Amino acid sequence: GAVVSQHPSRVICKSGTSVKIECRSLDFQATTMFWYRQFPKQSLMLMATSNEGSKATYEQGVEKDKFLINHASLTLSTLTVTSAHPEDSSFYICSASHRAQGLNIQYFGAGTRLSVL
Amino acid sequence: AQRVTQPEKLLSVFKGAPVELKCNYSYSGSPELFWYVQYSRQRLQLLLRHISRESIKGFTADLNKGETSFHLKKPFAQEEDSAMYYCALSGGTAGNKLTFGGGTRVLVKP
């Protein structure tokens, strides 16, 4: 099946630093990737849609200057949390869209737990 | 706006008992409905999708457009079914974006 790799799985950083999270589709090309945020005991909230070769589309309320998304190739999207603060601590999950049997299916990474001190 | 509602946060059943996870949606168009499952310490993975009309791991789900529901059912729950289940919707102007329900935690007791 389609595999999505997300790195790192866990990161602890100081307040004010920037953190980059990578999302790779290992065995397929993904023109579209998605970034989600998940708070404890809550569902996934879509942050943005990452399109290869173009600007990301952000959901309402998500600061695009805070969460920089780059989708430079068909297999890699990155999310950079700039000037991270404790309130940015969360679980971030990416997914990549893969077309199979006439349907676009999203395959998910294992997630990145960000802790900002 | 599209929305997915899973009214039960927790379902606790005994092994061998039937289990039904409710999912209702609101969407103006023809949606694609999915059930995703997340086992402990594992990533979210697709369980089944309405268009395939398939049974995976004994689970089935039928799209009822009249009731705007996509409930997930299994006649005989197993301990390994204990997990977090998310109903999700995609389609129309939102393209391939998925809107997730709040999730239902299923606990199957021995």
PDB file of C-alpha atoms in Angstrom:
ATOM      1  CA  GLY A   1       0.000   0.000   0.000  1.00  0.00           C
ATOM      2  CA  ALA A   2       0.881   3.673  -0.177  1.00  0.00           C
ATOM      3  CA  VAL A   3       3.290   4.788   2.548  1.00  0.00           C
ATOM      4  CA  VAL A   4       3.730   8.262   3.968  1.00  0.00           C
ATOM      5  CA  SER A   5       6.750   9.031   6.092  1.00  0.00           C
ATOM      6  CA  GLN A   6       6.741  11.936   8.531  1.00  0.00           C
ATOM      7  CA  HIS A   7       9.833  13.211  10.296  1.00  0.00           C
ATOM      8  CA  PRO A   8      10.626  13.896  13.062  1.00  0.00           C
ATOM      9  CA  SER A   9       8.226  11.939  15.215  1.00  0.00           C
ATOM     10  CA  ARG A  10       8.961  14.057  18.244  1.00  0.00           C
ATOM     11  CA  VAL A  11      10.585  17.447  18.703  1.00  0.00           C
ATOM     12  CA  ILE A  12      11.171  19.595  21.738  1.00  0.00           C
ATOM     13  CA  CYS A  13      12.277  23.155  21.173  1.00  0.00           C
ATOM     14  CA  LYS A  14      12.692  26.444  22.963  1.00  0.00           C
ATOM     15  CA  SER A  15      10.202  29.229  22.563  1.00  0.00           C
ATOM     16  CA  GLY A  16      11.092  31.489  19.646  1.00  0.00           C
ATOM     17  CA  THR A  17      12.802  28.866  17.532  1.00  0.00           C
ATOM     18  CA  SER A  18      11.518  27.457  14.242  1.00  0.00           C
ATOM     19  CA  VAL A  19      10.772  23.821  13.625  1.00  0.00           C
ATOM     20  CA  LYS A  20      10.527  22.047  10.282  1.00  0.00           C
ATOM     21  CA  ILE A  21       8.474  18.901   9.784  1.00  0.00           C
ATOM     22  CA  GLU A  22       8.837  16.783   6.661  1.00  0.00           C
ATOM     23  CA  CYS A  23       6.205  14.670   4.959  1.00  0.00           C
ATOM     24  CA  ARG A  24       7.218  12.257   2.216  1.00  0.00           C
ATOM     25  CA  SER A  25       5.248   9.921   0.008  1.00  0.00           C
ATOM     26  CA  LEU A  26       7.569   6.944  -0.333  1.00  0.00           C
ATOM     27  CA  ASP A  27       6.110   4.884  -3.155  1.00  0.00           C
ATOM     28  CA  PHE A  28       3.823   7.260  -5.012  1.00  0.00           C
ATOM     29  CA  GLN A  29       3.678  10.810  -6.236  1.00  0.00           C
ATOM     30  CA  ALA A  30       1.354  13.170  -4.453  1.00  0.00           C
ATOM     31  CA  THR A  31       0.354  16.411  -6.081  1.00  0.00           C
ATOM     32  CA  THR A  32      -1.658  17.227  -2.989  1.00  0.00           C
ATOM     33  CA  MET A  33      -0.698  16.830   0.639  1.00  0.00           C
ATOM     34  CA  PHE A  34      -2.524  17.977   3.723  1.00  0.00           C
ATOM     35  CA  TRP A  35      -1.451  19.196   7.150  1.00  0.00           C
ATOM     36  CA  TYR A  36      -3.568  18.606  10.226  1.00  0.00           C
ATOM     37  CA  ARG A  37      -3.331  19.511  13.852  1.00  0.00           C
ATOM     38  CA  GLN A  38      -4.705  17.341  16.606  1.00  0.00           C
ATOM     39  CA  PHE A  39      -5.187  18.473  20.183  1.00  0.00           C
ATOM     40  CA  PRO A  40      -5.383  15.906  22.981  1.00  0.00           C
ATOM     41  CA  LYS A  41      -8.553  13.835  22.854  1.00  0.00           C
ATOM     42  CA  GLN A  42      -9.821  15.812  19.883  1.00  0.00           C
ATOM     43  CA  SER A  43     -10.252  15.162  16.211  1.00  0.00           C
ATOM     44  CA  LEU A  44      -7.995  16.213  13.361  1.00  0.00           C
ATOM     45  CA  MET A  45      -8.339  19.797  12.245  1.00  0.00           C
ATOM     46  CA  LEU A  46      -7.203  20.603   8.728  1.00  0.00           C
ATOM     47  CA  MET A  47      -4.670  23.412   8.691  1.00  0.00           C
ATOM     48  CA  ALA A  48      -3.801  23.662   5.025  1.00  0.00           C
ATOM     49  CA  THR A  49      -3.742  21.976   1.653  1.00  0.00           C
ATOM     50  CA  SER A  50      -0.313  21.755   0.095  1.00  0.00           C
ATOM     51  CA  ASN A  51      -0.160  21.718  -3.690  1.00  0.00           C
ATOM     52  CA  GLU A  52       3.004  20.823  -5.556  1.00  0.00           C
ATOM     53  CA  GLY A  53       4.453  23.824  -7.343  1.00  0.00           C
ATOM     54  CA  SER A  54       1.985  26.354  -5.991  1.00  0.00           C
ATOM     55  CA  LYS A  55       1.064  28.147  -2.810  1.00  0.00           C
ATOM     56  CA  ALA A  56      -0.651  26.283  -0.042  1.00  0.00           C
ATOM     57  CA  THR A  57      -4.294  26.915   0.735  1.00  0.00           C
ATOM     58  CA  TYR A  58      -4.849  27.670   4.389  1.00  0.00           C
ATOM     59  CA  GLU A  59      -7.989  27.049   6.366  1.00  0.00           C
ATOM     60  CA  GLN A  60      -9.730  29.922   8.079  1.00  0.00           C
ATOM     61  CA  GLY A  61      -7.963  30.966  11.249  1.00  0.00           C
ATOM     62  CA  VAL A  62      -4.608  29.419  10.374  1.00  0.00           C
ATOM     63  CA  GLU A  63      -1.779  31.940  10.150  1.00  0.00           C
ATOM     64  CA  LYS A  64       0.120  31.356   6.933  1.00  0.00           C
ATOM     65  CA  ASP A  65       3.128  33.330   8.169  1.00  0.00           C
ATOM     66  CA  LYS A  66       3.232  31.197  11.267  1.00  0.00           C
ATOM     67  CA  PHE A  67       2.896  27.861   9.527  1.00  0.00           C
ATOM     68  CA  LEU A  68       4.959  27.932   6.363  1.00  0.00           C
ATOM     69  CA  ILE A  69       4.278  25.172   3.884  1.00  0.00           C
ATOM     70  CA  ASN A  70       6.490  24.212   0.988  1.00  0.00           C
ATOM     71  CA  HIS A  71       5.678  21.499  -1.529  1.00  0.00           C
ATOM     72  CA  ALA A  72       8.702  21.575  -3.763  1.00  0.00           C
ATOM     73  CA  SER A  73       8.397  18.116  -5.257  1.00  0.00           C
ATOM     74  CA  LEU A  74       5.794  15.456  -5.891  1.00  0.00           C
ATOM     75  CA  THR A  75       6.998  13.458  -2.911  1.00  0.00           C
ATOM     76  CA  LEU A  76       7.837  16.062  -0.285  1.00  0.00           C
ATOM     77  CA  SER A  77       5.959  18.703   1.642  1.00  0.00           C
ATOM     78  CA  THR A  78       7.343  20.561   4.627  1.00  0.00           C
ATOM     79  CA  LEU A  79       5.647  22.458   7.427  1.00  0.00           C
ATOM     80  CA  THR A  80       7.724  25.021   9.298  1.00  0.00           C
ATOM     81  CA  VAL A  81       6.391  26.358  12.557  1.00  0.00           C
ATOM     82  CA  THR A  82       8.071  29.742  12.802  1.00  0.00           C
ATOM     83  CA  SER A  83       8.915  31.395  16.121  1.00  0.00           C
ATOM     84  CA  ALA A  84       7.217  28.618  18.007  1.00  0.00           C
ATOM     85  CA  HIS A  85       5.513  29.337  21.307  1.00  0.00           C
ATOM     86  CA  PRO A  86       4.075  27.006  23.929  1.00  0.00           C
ATOM     87  CA  GLU A  87       0.583  27.354  22.467  1.00  0.00           C
ATOM     88  CA  ASP A  88       1.904  25.779  19.260  1.00  0.00           C
ATOM     89  CA  SER A  89       2.583  22.570  21.153  1.00  0.00           C
ATOM     90  CA  SER A  90       0.456  19.935  19.506  1.00  0.00           C
ATOM     91  CA  PHE A  91       0.399  16.815  17.388  1.00  0.00           C
ATOM     92  CA  TYR A  92       0.860  17.603  13.698  1.00  0.00           C
ATOM     93  CA  ILE A  93      -0.134  15.046  11.072  1.00  0.00           C
ATOM     94  CA  CYS A  94       0.356  15.073   7.339  1.00  0.00           C
ATOM     95  CA  SER A  95      -1.383  13.101   4.651  1.00  0.00           C
ATOM     96  CA  ALA A  96      -0.794  12.567   0.961  1.00  0.00           C
ATOM     97  CA  SER A  97      -3.465  12.070  -1.631  1.00  0.00           C
ATOM     98  CA  HIS A  98      -3.112   9.021  -3.846  1.00  0.00           C
ATOM     99  CA  ARG A  99      -5.483   8.105  -6.614  1.00  0.00           C
ATOM    100  CA  ALA A 100      -6.460   4.454  -6.664  1.00  0.00           C
ATOM    101  CA  GLN A 101      -9.452   2.697  -8.203  1.00  0.00           C
ATOM    102  CA  GLY A 102     -10.909   5.981  -9.324  1.00  0.00           C
ATOM    103  CA  LEU A 103     -10.815   7.514  -5.864  1.00  0.00           C
ATOM    104  CA  ASN A 104      -8.491   9.951  -4.169  1.00  0.00           C
ATOM    105  CA  ILE A 105      -7.500   8.331  -0.913  1.00  0.00           C
ATOM    106  CA  GLN A 106      -5.526  10.094   1.794  1.00  0.00           C
ATOM    107  CA  TYR A 107      -2.688   8.180   3.425  1.00  0.00           C
ATOM    108  CA  PHE A 108      -1.433   9.499   6.721  1.00  0.00           C
ATOM    109  CA  GLY A 109       1.935   9.976   8.295  1.00  0.00           C
ATOM    110  CA  ALA A 110       2.571   8.830  11.846  1.00  0.00           C
ATOM    111  CA  GLY A 111       2.518  12.382  13.155  1.00  0.00           C
ATOM    112  CA  THR A 112       4.934  14.739  14.880  1.00  0.00           C
ATOM    113  CA  ARG A 113       4.559  15.692  18.503  1.00  0.00           C
ATOM    114  CA  LEU A 114       5.828  19.217  19.019  1.00  0.00           C
ATOM    115  CA  SER A 115       6.571  20.467  22.511  1.00  0.00           C
ATOM    116  CA  VAL A 116       7.599  24.096  22.864  1.00  0.00           C
ATOM    117  CA  LEU A 117       9.196  24.995  26.161  1.00  0.00           C
TER     118      LEU A 117
ATOM    119  CA  ALA B   1     -20.503  24.135   4.998  1.00  0.00           C
ATOM    120  CA  GLN B   2     -19.809  20.475   5.423  1.00  0.00           C
ATOM    121  CA  ARG B   3     -19.885  18.864   8.807  1.00  0.00           C
ATOM    122  CA  VAL B   4     -19.509  15.385  10.265  1.00  0.00           C
ATOM    123  CA  THR B   5     -20.983  14.437  13.616  1.00  0.00           C
ATOM    124  CA  GLN B   6     -20.130  11.405  15.675  1.00  0.00           C
ATOM    125  CA  PRO B   7     -22.404  11.636  18.695  1.00  0.00           C
ATOM    126  CA  GLU B   8     -20.687   8.987  20.806  1.00  0.00           C
ATOM    127  CA  LYS B   9     -17.248   9.748  22.213  1.00  0.00           C
ATOM    128  CA  LEU B  10     -16.940   6.323  23.792  1.00  0.00           C
ATOM    129  CA  LEU B  11     -18.514   2.966  23.063  1.00  0.00           C
ATOM    130  CA  SER B  12     -17.814   0.110  25.436  1.00  0.00           C
ATOM    131  CA  VAL B  13     -18.979  -3.370  24.458  1.00  0.00           C
ATOM    132  CA  PHE B  14     -18.197  -6.924  25.395  1.00  0.00           C
ATOM    133  CA  LYS B  15     -16.413  -9.269  23.039  1.00  0.00           C
ATOM    134  CA  GLY B  16     -18.854 -10.936  20.694  1.00  0.00           C
ATOM    135  CA  ALA B  17     -21.478  -8.230  21.035  1.00  0.00           C
ATOM    136  CA  PRO B  18     -22.555  -6.092  18.102  1.00  0.00           C
ATOM    137  CA  VAL B  19     -21.179  -2.601  17.798  1.00  0.00           C
ATOM    138  CA  GLU B  20     -22.518   0.351  15.832  1.00  0.00           C
ATOM    139  CA  LEU B  21     -20.759   3.688  15.516  1.00  0.00           C
ATOM    140  CA  LYS B  22     -22.982   6.516  14.413  1.00  0.00           C
ATOM    141  CA  CYS B  23     -21.985   9.105  11.853  1.00  0.00           C
ATOM    142  CA  ASN B  24     -24.170  11.874  10.464  1.00  0.00           C
ATOM    143  CA  TYR B  25     -23.126  14.459   7.956  1.00  0.00           C
ATOM    144  CA  SER B  26     -24.312  17.665   6.398  1.00  0.00           C
ATOM    145  CA  TYR B  27     -23.298  18.389   2.849  1.00  0.00           C
ATOM    146  CA  SER B  28     -24.976  19.960  -0.168  1.00  0.00           C
ATOM    147  CA  GLY B  29     -23.988  17.575  -2.901  1.00  0.00           C
ATOM    148  CA  SER B  30     -22.820  14.018  -3.416  1.00  0.00           C
ATOM    149  CA  PRO B  31     -20.283  13.267  -0.725  1.00  0.00           C
ATOM    150  CA  GLU B  32     -17.640  10.614  -0.461  1.00  0.00           C
ATOM    151  CA  LEU B  33     -17.741   9.058   2.987  1.00  0.00           C
ATOM    152  CA  PHE B  34     -14.939   7.227   4.730  1.00  0.00           C
ATOM    153  CA  TRP B  35     -14.211   5.518   8.013  1.00  0.00           C
ATOM    154  CA  TYR B  36     -10.671   5.803   9.340  1.00  0.00           C
ATOM    155  CA  VAL B  37      -9.301   3.863  12.303  1.00  0.00           C
ATOM    156  CA  GLN B  38      -6.412   4.600  14.628  1.00  0.00           C
ATOM    157  CA  TYR B  39      -5.136   1.740  16.752  1.00  0.00           C
ATOM    158  CA  SER B  40      -3.090   2.481  19.839  1.00  0.00           C
ATOM    159  CA  ARG B  41       0.267   4.050  18.946  1.00  0.00           C
ATOM    160  CA  GLN B  42      -0.370   3.675  15.221  1.00  0.00           C
ATOM    161  CA  ARG B  43      -1.142   6.090  12.453  1.00  0.00           C
ATOM    162  CA  LEU B  44      -4.561   6.819  11.068  1.00  0.00           C
ATOM    163  CA  GLN B  45      -5.510   4.331   8.374  1.00  0.00           C
ATOM    164  CA  LEU B  46      -8.404   3.925   6.014  1.00  0.00           C
ATOM    165  CA  LEU B  47     -10.894   1.294   7.128  1.00  0.00           C
ATOM    166  CA  LEU B  48     -13.496   1.532   4.409  1.00  0.00           C
ATOM    167  CA  ARG B  49     -15.188   3.894   1.975  1.00  0.00           C
ATOM    168  CA  HIS B  50     -18.820   4.021   0.983  1.00  0.00           C
ATOM    169  CA  ILE B  51     -18.273   3.817  -2.746  1.00  0.00           C
ATOM    170  CA  SER B  52     -16.604   0.433  -2.486  1.00  0.00           C
ATOM    171  CA  ARG B  53     -19.474  -1.149  -0.566  1.00  0.00           C
ATOM    172  CA  GLU B  54     -16.954  -3.452   1.016  1.00  0.00           C
ATOM    173  CA  SER B  55     -16.589  -5.289   4.300  1.00  0.00           C
ATOM    174  CA  ILE B  56     -13.262  -4.851   6.017  1.00  0.00           C
ATOM    175  CA  LYS B  57     -12.361  -6.754   9.194  1.00  0.00           C
ATOM    176  CA  GLY B  58     -16.048  -7.583   9.534  1.00  0.00           C
ATOM    177  CA  PHE B  59     -17.093  -3.940   9.456  1.00  0.00           C
ATOM    178  CA  THR B  60     -19.671  -2.560   7.043  1.00  0.00           C
ATOM    179  CA  ALA B  61     -21.124   0.885   6.539  1.00  0.00           C
ATOM    180  CA  ASP B  62     -24.051   1.938   4.407  1.00  0.00           C
ATOM    181  CA  LEU B  63     -24.577   5.428   3.119  1.00  0.00           C
ATOM    182  CA  ASN B  64     -28.136   6.556   3.796  1.00  0.00           C
ATOM    183  CA  LYS B  65     -28.650   9.776   1.882  1.00  0.00           C
ATOM    184  CA  GLY B  66     -32.163  10.241   3.229  1.00  0.00           C
ATOM    185  CA  GLU B  67     -30.921  10.251   6.794  1.00  0.00           C
ATOM    186  CA  THR B  68     -27.504  11.685   5.857  1.00  0.00           C
ATOM    187  CA  SER B  69     -25.864   8.925   7.822  1.00  0.00           C
ATOM    188  CA  PHE B  70     -22.951   6.548   7.365  1.00  0.00           C
ATOM    189  CA  HIS B  71     -23.027   4.325  10.431  1.00  0.00           C
ATOM    190  CA  LEU B  72     -20.321   1.718  10.949  1.00  0.00           C
ATOM    191  CA  LYS B  73     -21.372  -1.722  12.116  1.00  0.00           C
ATOM    192  CA  LYS B  74     -19.863  -5.008  13.142  1.00  0.00           C
ATOM    193  CA  PRO B  75     -22.019  -7.918  14.325  1.00  0.00           C
ATOM    194  CA  PHE B  76     -19.442  -9.499  16.637  1.00  0.00           C
ATOM    195  CA  ALA B  77     -16.842  -7.192  18.152  1.00  0.00           C
ATOM    196  CA  GLN B  78     -13.345  -8.487  18.893  1.00  0.00           C
ATOM    197  CA  GLU B  79     -10.819  -7.184  21.401  1.00  0.00           C
ATOM    198  CA  GLU B  80      -8.522  -6.128  18.569  1.00  0.00           C
ATOM    199  CA  ASP B  81     -11.254  -3.757  17.367  1.00  0.00           C
ATOM    200  CA  SER B  82     -10.505  -1.487  20.310  1.00  0.00           C
ATOM    201  CA  ALA B  83      -9.379   1.757  18.678  1.00  0.00           C
ATOM    202  CA  MET B  84     -10.349   5.289  17.772  1.00  0.00           C
ATOM    203  CA  TYR B  85     -12.683   5.529  14.782  1.00  0.00           C
ATOM    204  CA  TYR B  86     -13.191   8.633  12.678  1.00  0.00           C
ATOM    205  CA  CYS B  87     -15.885   9.237  10.101  1.00  0.00           C
ATOM    206  CA  ALA B  88     -14.804  11.588   7.320  1.00  0.00           C
ATOM    207  CA  LEU B  89     -16.364  13.321   4.345  1.00  0.00           C
ATOM    208  CA  SER B  90     -14.926  14.602   1.086  1.00  0.00           C
ATOM    209  CA  GLY B  91     -16.239  15.983  -2.138  1.00  0.00           C
ATOM    210  CA  GLY B  92     -17.665  18.841  -4.137  1.00  0.00           C
ATOM    211  CA  THR B  93     -16.225  22.303  -3.898  1.00  0.00           C
ATOM    212  CA  ALA B  94     -13.909  21.236  -1.107  1.00  0.00           C
ATOM    213  CA  GLY B  95     -12.217  18.915  -3.560  1.00  0.00           C
ATOM    214  CA  ASN B  96     -10.249  16.222  -1.894  1.00  0.00           C
ATOM    215  CA  LYS B  97     -10.259  17.816   1.546  1.00  0.00           C
ATOM    216  CA  LEU B  98     -11.435  15.599   4.347  1.00  0.00           C
ATOM    217  CA  THR B  99     -13.678  16.832   7.101  1.00  0.00           C
ATOM    218  CA  PHE B 100     -13.448  14.607  10.163  1.00  0.00           C
ATOM    219  CA  GLY B 101     -15.961  13.845  12.826  1.00  0.00           C
ATOM    220  CA  GLY B 102     -14.947  14.105  16.454  1.00  0.00           C
ATOM    221  CA  GLY B 103     -14.120  10.427  16.684  1.00  0.00           C
ATOM    222  CA  THR B 104     -15.485   7.539  18.709  1.00  0.00           C
ATOM    223  CA  ARG B 105     -13.332   5.462  20.987  1.00  0.00           C
ATOM    224  CA  VAL B 106     -14.336   1.812  20.971  1.00  0.00           C
ATOM    225  CA  LEU B 107     -13.377  -0.370  23.884  1.00  0.00           C
ATOM    226  CA  VAL B 108     -14.064  -4.083  23.537  1.00  0.00           C
ATOM    227  CA  LYS B 109     -13.954  -5.834  26.876  1.00  0.00           C
ATOM    228  CA  PRO B 110     -13.134  -9.528  27.229  1.00  0.00           C
TER     229      PRO B 110
END
